[in-house]
Short mmCIF file of C-alpha atoms in Angstrom, two decimals:
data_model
loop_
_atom_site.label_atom_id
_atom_site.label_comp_id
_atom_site.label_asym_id
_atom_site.label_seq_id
_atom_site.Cartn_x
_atom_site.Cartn_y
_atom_site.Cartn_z
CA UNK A 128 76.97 10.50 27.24
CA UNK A 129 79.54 11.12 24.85
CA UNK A 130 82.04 13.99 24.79
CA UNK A 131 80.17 15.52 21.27
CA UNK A 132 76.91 15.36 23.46
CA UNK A 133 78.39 16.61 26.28
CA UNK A 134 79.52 19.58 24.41
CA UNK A 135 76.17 19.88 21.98
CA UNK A 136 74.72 20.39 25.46
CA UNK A 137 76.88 22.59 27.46
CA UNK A 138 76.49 24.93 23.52
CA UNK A 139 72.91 24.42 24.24
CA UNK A 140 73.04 25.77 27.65
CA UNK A 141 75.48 28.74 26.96
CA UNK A 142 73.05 29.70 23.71
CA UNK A 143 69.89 29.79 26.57
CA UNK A 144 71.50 31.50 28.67
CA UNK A 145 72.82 34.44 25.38
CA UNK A 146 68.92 33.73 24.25
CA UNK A 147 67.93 34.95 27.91
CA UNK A 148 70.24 38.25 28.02
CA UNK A 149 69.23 39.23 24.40
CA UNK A 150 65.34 39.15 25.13
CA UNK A 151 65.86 41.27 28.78
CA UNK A 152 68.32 43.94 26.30
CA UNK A 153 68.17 44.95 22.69
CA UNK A 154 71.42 46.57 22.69
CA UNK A 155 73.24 42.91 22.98
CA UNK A 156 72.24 42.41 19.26
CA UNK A 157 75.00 44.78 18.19
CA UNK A 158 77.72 42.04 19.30
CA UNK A 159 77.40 39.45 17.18
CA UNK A 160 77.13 41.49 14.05
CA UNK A 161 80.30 43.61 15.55
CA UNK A 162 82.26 40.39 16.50
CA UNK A 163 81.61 38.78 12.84
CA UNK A 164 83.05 42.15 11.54
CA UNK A 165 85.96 41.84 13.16
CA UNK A 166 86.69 38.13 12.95
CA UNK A 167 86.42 39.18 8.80
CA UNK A 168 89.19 42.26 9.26
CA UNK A 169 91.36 39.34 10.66
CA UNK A 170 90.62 37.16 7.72
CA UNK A 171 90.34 37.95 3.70
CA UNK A 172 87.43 34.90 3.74
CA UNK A 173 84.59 34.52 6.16
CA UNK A 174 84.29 31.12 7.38
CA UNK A 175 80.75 29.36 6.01
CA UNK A 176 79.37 29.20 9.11
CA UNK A 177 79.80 32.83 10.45
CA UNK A 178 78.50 33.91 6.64
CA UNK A 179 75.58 32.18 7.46
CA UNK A 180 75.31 33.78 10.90
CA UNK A 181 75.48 36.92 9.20
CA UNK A 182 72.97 36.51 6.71
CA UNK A 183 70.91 35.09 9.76
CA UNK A 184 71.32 38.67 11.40
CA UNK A 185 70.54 40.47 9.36
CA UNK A 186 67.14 39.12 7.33
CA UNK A 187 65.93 36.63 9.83
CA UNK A 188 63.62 37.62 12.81
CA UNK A 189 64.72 37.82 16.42
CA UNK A 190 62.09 34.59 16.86
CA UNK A 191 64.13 32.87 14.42
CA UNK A 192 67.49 33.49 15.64
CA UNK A 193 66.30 32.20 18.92
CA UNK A 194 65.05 29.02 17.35
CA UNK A 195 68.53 28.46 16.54
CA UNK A 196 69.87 29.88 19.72
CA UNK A 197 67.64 27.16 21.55
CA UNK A 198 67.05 24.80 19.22
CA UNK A 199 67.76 20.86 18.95
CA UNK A 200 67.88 20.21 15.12
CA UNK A 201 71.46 19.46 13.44
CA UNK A 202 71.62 22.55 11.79
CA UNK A 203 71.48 24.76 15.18
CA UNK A 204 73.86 22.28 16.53
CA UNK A 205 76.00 22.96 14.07
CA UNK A 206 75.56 26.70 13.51
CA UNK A 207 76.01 27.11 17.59
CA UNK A 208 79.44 25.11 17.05
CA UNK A 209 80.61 28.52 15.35
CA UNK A 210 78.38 31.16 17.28
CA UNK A 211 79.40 34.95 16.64
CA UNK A 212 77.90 35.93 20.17
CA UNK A 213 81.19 35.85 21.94
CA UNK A 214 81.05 38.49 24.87
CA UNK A 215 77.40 38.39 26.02
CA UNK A 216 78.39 36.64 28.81
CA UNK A 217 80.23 36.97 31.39
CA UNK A 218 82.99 34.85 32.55
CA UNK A 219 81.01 34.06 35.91
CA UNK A 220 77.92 33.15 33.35
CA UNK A 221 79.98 31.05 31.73
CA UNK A 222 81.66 29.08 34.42
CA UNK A 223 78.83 28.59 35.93
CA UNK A 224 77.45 26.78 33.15
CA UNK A 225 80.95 25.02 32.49
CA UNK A 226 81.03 24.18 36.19
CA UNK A 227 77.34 22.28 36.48
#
């Protein structure tokens, strides 16, 4: 396995694991929407990609976002590579995933 694959999986695992913490508590949905807003403050442009999250957010349902969350296609691949959902887990959550 390469080191993209490596890390298209380890993204995969990481967005399971978010996937699994959103569905068990609603109020987790506030921080990627929050995060995006404050990555923009920092920056006059939003990156594409976190654009895209945001439209995501906002008009697409929660079954959706965890298609991309927990999908395989190139395009969840690829929006995971930029994910806005930065501080839904914890460090331990995500060392253990680093560390398997």
């Amino acid at each position: 396995m390469n080191k993209q694959d490596k890390s298209d999986l380890r993204s995969l695992k990481l967005h399971k694991e978010i996937a699994k913490k959103l569905r068990a508590d609603n109020q987790l949905w506030n921080i990627p929407l929050m995060n995006i807003e404050k990555w923009k403050d920092k920056k006059s442009n939003l990156p594409y990609a976190l654009a895209e999250w945001k439209q995501i957010l906002l008009f697409s349902s929660k079954e959706e976002i965890y298609k991309v969350l927990e999908g395989s296609s190139q395009r969840a691949k690829q929006l995971r590579s930029s994910s806005p959902f930065t501080g839904i887990l914890t460090d331990i959550e995500r060392n253990k995933i680093f560390n398997t």
